[in-house]
CSV table of C-alpha atoms in Angstrom, one decimal:
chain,number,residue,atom,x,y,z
A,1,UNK,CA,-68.5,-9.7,-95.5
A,2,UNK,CA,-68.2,-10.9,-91.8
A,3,UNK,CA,-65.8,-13.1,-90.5
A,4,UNK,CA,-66.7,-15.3,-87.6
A,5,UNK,CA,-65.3,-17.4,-85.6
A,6,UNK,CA,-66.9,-21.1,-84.8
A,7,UNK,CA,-65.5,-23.2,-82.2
A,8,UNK,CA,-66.5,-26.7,-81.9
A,9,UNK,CA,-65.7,-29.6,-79.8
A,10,UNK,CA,-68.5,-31.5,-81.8
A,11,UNK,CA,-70.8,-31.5,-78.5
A,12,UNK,CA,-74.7,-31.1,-78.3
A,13,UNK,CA,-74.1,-27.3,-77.2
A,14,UNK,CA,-71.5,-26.1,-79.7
A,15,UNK,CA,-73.8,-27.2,-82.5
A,16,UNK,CA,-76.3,-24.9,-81.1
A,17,UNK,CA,-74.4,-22.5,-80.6
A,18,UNK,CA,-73.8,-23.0,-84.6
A,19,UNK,CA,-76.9,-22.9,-85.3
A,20,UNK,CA,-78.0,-19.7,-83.5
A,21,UNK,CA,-75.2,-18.0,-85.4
A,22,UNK,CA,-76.7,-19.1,-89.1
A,23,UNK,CA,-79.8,-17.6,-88.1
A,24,UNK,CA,-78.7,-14.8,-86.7
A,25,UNK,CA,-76.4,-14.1,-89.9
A,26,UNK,CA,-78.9,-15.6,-92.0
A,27,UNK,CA,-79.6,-12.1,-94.6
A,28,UNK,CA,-75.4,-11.4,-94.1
A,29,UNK,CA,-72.9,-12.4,-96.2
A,30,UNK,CA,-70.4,-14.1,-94.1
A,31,UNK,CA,-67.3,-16.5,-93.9
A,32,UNK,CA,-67.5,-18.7,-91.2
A,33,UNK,CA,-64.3,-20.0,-89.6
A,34,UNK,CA,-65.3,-23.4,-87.8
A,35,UNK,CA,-62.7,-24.3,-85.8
A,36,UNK,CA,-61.7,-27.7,-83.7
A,37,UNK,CA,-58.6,-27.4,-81.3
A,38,UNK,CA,-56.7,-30.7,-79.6
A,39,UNK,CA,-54.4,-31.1,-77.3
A,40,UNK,CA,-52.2,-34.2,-77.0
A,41,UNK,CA,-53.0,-34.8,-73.3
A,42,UNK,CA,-56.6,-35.8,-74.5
A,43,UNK,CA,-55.7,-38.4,-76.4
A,44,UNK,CA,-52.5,-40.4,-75.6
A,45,UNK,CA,-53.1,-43.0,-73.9
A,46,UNK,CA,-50.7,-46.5,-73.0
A,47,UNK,CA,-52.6,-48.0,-75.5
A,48,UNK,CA,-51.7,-45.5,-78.5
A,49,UNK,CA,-48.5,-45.2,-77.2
A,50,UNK,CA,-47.6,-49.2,-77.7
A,51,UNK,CA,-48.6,-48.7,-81.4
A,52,UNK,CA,-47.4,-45.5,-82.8
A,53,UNK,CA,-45.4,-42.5,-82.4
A,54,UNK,CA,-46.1,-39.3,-81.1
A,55,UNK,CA,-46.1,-38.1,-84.7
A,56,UNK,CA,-48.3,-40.6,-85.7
A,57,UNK,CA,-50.7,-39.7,-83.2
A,58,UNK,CA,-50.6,-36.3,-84.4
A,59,UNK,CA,-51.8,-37.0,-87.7
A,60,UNK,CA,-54.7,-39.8,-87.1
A,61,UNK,CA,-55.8,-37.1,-84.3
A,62,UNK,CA,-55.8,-34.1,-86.9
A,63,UNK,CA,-56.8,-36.5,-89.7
A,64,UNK,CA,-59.8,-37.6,-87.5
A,65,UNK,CA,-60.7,-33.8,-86.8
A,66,UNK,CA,-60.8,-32.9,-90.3
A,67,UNK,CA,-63.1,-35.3,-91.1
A,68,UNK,CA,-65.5,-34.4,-88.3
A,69,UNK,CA,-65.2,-30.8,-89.6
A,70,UNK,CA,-65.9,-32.1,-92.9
A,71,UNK,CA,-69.1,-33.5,-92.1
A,72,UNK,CA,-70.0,-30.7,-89.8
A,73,UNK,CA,-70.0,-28.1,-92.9
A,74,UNK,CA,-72.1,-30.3,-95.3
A,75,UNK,CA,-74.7,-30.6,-93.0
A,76,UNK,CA,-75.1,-27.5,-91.6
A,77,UNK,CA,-74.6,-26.3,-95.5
A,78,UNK,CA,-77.3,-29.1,-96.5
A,79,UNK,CA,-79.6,-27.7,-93.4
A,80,UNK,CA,-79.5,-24.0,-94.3
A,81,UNK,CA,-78.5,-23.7,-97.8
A,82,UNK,CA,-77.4,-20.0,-97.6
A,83,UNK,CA,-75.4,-18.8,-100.4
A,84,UNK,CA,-74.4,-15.5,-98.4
A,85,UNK,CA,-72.2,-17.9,-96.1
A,86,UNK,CA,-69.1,-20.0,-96.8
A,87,UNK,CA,-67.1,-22.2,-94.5
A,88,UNK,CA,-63.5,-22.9,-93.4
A,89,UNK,CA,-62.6,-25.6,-91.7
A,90,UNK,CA,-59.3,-25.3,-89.1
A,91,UNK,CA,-57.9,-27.4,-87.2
A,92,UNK,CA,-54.8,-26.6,-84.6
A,93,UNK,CA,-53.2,-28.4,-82.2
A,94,UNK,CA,-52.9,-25.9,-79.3
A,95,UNK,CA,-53.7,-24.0,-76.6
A,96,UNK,CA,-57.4,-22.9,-76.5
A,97,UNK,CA,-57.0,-19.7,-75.9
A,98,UNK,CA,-53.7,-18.6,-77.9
A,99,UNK,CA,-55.3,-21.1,-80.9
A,100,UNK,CA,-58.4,-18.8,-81.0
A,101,UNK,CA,-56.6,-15.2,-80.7
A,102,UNK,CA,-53.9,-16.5,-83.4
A,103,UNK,CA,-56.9,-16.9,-86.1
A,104,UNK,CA,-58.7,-14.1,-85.0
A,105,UNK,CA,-55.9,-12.1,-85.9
A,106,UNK,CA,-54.9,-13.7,-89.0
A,107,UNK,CA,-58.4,-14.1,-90.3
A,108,UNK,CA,-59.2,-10.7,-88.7
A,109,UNK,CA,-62.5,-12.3,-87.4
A,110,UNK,CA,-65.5,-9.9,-86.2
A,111,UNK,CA,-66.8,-11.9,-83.8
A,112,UNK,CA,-66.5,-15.2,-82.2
A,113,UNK,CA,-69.5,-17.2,-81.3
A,114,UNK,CA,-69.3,-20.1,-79.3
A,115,UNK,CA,-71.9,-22.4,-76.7
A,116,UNK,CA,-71.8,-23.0,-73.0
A,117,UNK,CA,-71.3,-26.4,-70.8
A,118,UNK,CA,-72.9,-26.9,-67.9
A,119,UNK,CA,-71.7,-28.2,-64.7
A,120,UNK,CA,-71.8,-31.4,-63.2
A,121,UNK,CA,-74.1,-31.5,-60.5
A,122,UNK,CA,-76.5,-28.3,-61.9
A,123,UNK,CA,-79.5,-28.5,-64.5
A,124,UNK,CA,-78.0,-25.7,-65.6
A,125,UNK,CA,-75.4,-22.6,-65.1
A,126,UNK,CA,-74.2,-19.7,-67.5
A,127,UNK,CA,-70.8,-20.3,-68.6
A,128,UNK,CA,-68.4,-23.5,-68.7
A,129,UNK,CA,-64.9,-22.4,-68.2
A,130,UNK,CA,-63.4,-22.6,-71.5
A,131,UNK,CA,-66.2,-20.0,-72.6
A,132,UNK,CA,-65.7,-17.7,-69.1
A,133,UNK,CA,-61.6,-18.1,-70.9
A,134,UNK,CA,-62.4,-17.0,-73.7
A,135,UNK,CA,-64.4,-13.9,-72.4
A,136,UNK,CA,-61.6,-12.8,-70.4
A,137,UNK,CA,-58.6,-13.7,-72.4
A,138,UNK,CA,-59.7,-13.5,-76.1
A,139,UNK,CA,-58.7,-10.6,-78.4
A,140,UNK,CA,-62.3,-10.2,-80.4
A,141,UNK,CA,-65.5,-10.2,-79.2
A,142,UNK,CA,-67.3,-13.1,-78.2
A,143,UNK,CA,-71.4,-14.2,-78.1
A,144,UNK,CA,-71.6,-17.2,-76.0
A,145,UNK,CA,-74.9,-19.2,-76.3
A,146,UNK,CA,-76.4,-21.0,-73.5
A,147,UNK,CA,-77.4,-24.4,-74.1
A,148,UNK,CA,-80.4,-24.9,-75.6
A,149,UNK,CA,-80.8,-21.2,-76.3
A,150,UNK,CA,-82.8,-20.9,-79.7
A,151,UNK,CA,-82.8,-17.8,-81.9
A,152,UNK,CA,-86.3,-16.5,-82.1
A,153,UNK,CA,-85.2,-12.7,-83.1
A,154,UNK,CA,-83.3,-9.8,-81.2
A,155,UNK,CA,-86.2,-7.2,-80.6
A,156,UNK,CA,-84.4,-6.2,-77.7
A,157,UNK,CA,-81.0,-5.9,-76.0
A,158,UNK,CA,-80.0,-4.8,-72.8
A,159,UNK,CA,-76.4,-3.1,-72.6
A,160,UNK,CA,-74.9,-2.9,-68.6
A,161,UNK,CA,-72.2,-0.2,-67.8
A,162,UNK,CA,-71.1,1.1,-65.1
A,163,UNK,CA,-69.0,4.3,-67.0
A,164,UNK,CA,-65.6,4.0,-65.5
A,165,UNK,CA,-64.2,4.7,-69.0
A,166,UNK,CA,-65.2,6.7,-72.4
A,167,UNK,CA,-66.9,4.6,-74.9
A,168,UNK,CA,-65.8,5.4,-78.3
A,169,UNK,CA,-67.7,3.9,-81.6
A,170,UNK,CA,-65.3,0.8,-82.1
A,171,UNK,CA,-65.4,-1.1,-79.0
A,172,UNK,CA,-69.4,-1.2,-79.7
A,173,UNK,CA,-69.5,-2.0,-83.0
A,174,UNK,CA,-70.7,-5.4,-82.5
A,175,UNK,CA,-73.4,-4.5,-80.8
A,176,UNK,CA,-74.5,-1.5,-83.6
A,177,UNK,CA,-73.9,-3.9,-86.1
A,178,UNK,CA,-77.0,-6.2,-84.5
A,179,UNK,CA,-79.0,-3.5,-83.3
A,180,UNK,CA,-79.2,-2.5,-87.1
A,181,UNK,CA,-79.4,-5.6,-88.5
A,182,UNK,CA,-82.6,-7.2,-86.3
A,183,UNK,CA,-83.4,-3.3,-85.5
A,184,UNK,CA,-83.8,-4.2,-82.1
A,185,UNK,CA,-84.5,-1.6,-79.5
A,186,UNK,CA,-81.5,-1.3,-76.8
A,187,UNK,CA,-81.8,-0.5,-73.2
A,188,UNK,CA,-78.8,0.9,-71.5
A,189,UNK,CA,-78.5,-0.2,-68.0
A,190,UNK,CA,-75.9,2.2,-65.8
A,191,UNK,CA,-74.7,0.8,-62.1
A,192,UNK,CA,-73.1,3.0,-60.2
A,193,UNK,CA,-69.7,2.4,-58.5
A,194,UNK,CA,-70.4,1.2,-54.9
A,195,UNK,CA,-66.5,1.9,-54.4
A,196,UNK,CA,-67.0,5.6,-55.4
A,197,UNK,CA,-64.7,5.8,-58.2
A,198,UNK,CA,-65.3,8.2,-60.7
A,199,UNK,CA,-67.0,7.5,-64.1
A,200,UNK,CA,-68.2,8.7,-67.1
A,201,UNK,CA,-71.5,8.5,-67.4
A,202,UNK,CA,-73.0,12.1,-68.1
A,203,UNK,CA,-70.4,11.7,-71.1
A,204,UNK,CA,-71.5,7.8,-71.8
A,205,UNK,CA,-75.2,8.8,-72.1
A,206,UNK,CA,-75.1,11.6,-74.8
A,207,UNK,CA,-72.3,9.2,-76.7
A,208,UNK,CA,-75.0,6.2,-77.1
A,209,UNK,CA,-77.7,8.7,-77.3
A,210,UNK,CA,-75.7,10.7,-80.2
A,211,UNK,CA,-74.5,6.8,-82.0
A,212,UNK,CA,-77.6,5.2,-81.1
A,213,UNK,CA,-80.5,7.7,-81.2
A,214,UNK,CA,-82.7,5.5,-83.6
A,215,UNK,CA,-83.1,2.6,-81.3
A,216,UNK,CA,-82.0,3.4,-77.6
A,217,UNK,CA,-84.5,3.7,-74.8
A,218,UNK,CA,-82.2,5.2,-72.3
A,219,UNK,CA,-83.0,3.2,-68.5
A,220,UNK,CA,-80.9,4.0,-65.5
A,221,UNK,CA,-80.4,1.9,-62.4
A,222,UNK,CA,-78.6,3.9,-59.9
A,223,UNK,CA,-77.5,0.8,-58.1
A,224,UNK,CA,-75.0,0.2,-55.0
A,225,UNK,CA,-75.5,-3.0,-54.7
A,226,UNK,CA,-73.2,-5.4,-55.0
A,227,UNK,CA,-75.5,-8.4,-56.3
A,228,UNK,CA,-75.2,-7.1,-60.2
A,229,UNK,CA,-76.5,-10.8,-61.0
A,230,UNK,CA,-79.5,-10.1,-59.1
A,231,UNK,CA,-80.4,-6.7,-60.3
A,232,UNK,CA,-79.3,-7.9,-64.1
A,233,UNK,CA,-81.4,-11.1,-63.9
A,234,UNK,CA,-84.4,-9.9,-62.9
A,235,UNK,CA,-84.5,-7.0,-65.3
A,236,UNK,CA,-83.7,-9.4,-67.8
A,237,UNK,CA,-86.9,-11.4,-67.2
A,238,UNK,CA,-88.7,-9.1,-66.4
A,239,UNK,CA,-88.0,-6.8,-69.7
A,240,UNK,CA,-87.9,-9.7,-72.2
A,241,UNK,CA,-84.8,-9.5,-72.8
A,242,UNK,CA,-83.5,-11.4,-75.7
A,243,UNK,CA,-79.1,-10.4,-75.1
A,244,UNK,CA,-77.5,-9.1,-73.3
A,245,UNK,CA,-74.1,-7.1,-73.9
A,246,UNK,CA,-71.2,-6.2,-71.7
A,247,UNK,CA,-67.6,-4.6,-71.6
A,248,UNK,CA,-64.7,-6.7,-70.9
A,249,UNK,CA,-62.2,-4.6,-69.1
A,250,UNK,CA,-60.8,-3.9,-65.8
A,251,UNK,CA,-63.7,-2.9,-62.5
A,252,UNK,CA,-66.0,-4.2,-65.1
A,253,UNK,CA,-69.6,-5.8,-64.8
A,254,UNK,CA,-68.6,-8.9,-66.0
A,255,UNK,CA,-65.2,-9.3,-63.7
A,256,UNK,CA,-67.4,-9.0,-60.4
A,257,UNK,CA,-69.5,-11.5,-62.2
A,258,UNK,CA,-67.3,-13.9,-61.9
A,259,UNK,CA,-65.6,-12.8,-58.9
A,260,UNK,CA,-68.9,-13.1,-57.0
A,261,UNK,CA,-70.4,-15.8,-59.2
A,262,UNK,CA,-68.0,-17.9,-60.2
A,263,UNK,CA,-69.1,-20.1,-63.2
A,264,UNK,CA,-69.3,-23.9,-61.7
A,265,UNK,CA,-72.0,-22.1,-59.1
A,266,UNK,CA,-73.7,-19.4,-61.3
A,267,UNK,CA,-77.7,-19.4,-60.8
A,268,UNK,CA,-79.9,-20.9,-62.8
A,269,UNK,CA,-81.9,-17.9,-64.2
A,270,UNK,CA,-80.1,-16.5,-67.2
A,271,UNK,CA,-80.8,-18.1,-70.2
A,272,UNK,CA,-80.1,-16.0,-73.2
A,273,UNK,CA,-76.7,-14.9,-75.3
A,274,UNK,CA,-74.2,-12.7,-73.3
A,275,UNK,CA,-72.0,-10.5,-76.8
A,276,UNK,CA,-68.6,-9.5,-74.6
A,277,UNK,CA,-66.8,-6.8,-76.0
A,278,UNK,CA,-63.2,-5.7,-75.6
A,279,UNK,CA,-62.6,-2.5,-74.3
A,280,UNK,CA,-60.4,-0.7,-76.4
């Protein structure tokens, strides 16, 4: 049984992002934690003010949130009838971030799944910010879904490194756990660090060689380069790509992401899930 984490704001793209997840769990039993998050700010205005106490407010906001979660489930357990999965609703009253690690500890969730926002101004970019948040501040792993990303199957999965640390079997569970379940094939993409630090990766290789021998197809790209979107990209697209999977810890590929790219200017070009993973 899988535990995973569903956050919603009700929008277009986090009932994507919803969807992508009951299809990619569709054969695994699951309880899915679908979660809605407010913050006062949002919502007091002069108007509410004049009629009600802050306490009030409180409970017509989480009232009102509880019934949008309400209606949420039955439909998508209407749409999908699945009876491997079950639903929670929560709602909290919080900050994003410390709302989201708080369940995933208490509900010991495997994996969060949530969608992306664009940006105004841009047809479309990779992250909003409360996803690129989550990425970087969040104690499980995440899959964020770009909008309007549509699960068609995961034949094949792209992991990037660059082999600073040790992997060790935990930290990539998520991403064995879907190479086994869609038995995708997994390419293992290694940059090299322009900065000349010293890394791991004659040790890396015969690890996910060793852990993943039924489905890896070991590809290196000795790369110096400092445009990692570039290089990533147009493998991506060029390999048919269908995820791809990163480490989230210090020096890694996704922090010069973001410090290179950050999100509200990100290129157009990648358009499929990113699964972050904590380095443990």
């Amino acid at each position: 049984m899988k535990s995973i984490l569903l956050p919603t704001d009700f929008s277009k793209n986090s009932e994507n992002a919803i969807k992508y997840a009951m299809e990619l769990f569709k054969d695994v039993p699951c309880t899915f934690y679908v979660l809605n998050v407010q913050k006062a700010s949002s919502f007091i205005s002069d108007d509410m003010m004049a009629m009600a106490s802050s306490a009030t407010i409180y409970q017509t906001i989480v009232e009102v949130s509880k019934k949008s979660l309400t209606n949420l489930i039955a439909k998508i357990e209407k749409k999908y009838k699945n009876e491997k999965h079950s639903f929670q609703s929560v709602v909290d009253y919080d900050n994003f971030i410390d709302s989201i690690n708080q369940i995933s500890i208490n509900k010991q969730i495997d994996l969060i799944v949530m969608g992306t926002k664009g940006a105004s101004g841009l047809e479309r970019v990779v992250f909003g910010s409360n996803t690129v948040h989550v990425m970087q501040r969040c104690i499980a792993p995440v899959l964020a879904i770009p909008d309007g990303c549509l699960f068609t199957n995961l034949d094949r999965i792209v992991f990037s490194t660059n082999n600073l640390t040790l992997h060790n079997v935990e930290e990539l569970k998520p991403l064995k756990d879907l190479l086994v379940l869609h038995k995708s094939k997994l390419n293992v993409l290694h940059f090299d660090d322009f900065e000349g630090a010293t890394n791991q990766k004659k040790e890396n290789k015969l690890f996910l060689k060793k852990h993943f021998s039924n489905v890896i197809t070991y590809e290196n790209i000795d790369s110096y380069s400092k445009d990692f979107y570039k290089t990533v990209s147009g493998y991506i697209h060029a390999n048919d790509i269908k995820l791809i999977a990163l480490m989230r810890k210090k020096h890694s590929f996704l922090e010069r992401l973001f410090n290179q790219h950050p999100e509200e200017t990100l290129a157009f070009n990648i358009d499929i899930p990113f699964l972050v993973m904590e380095n443990t």
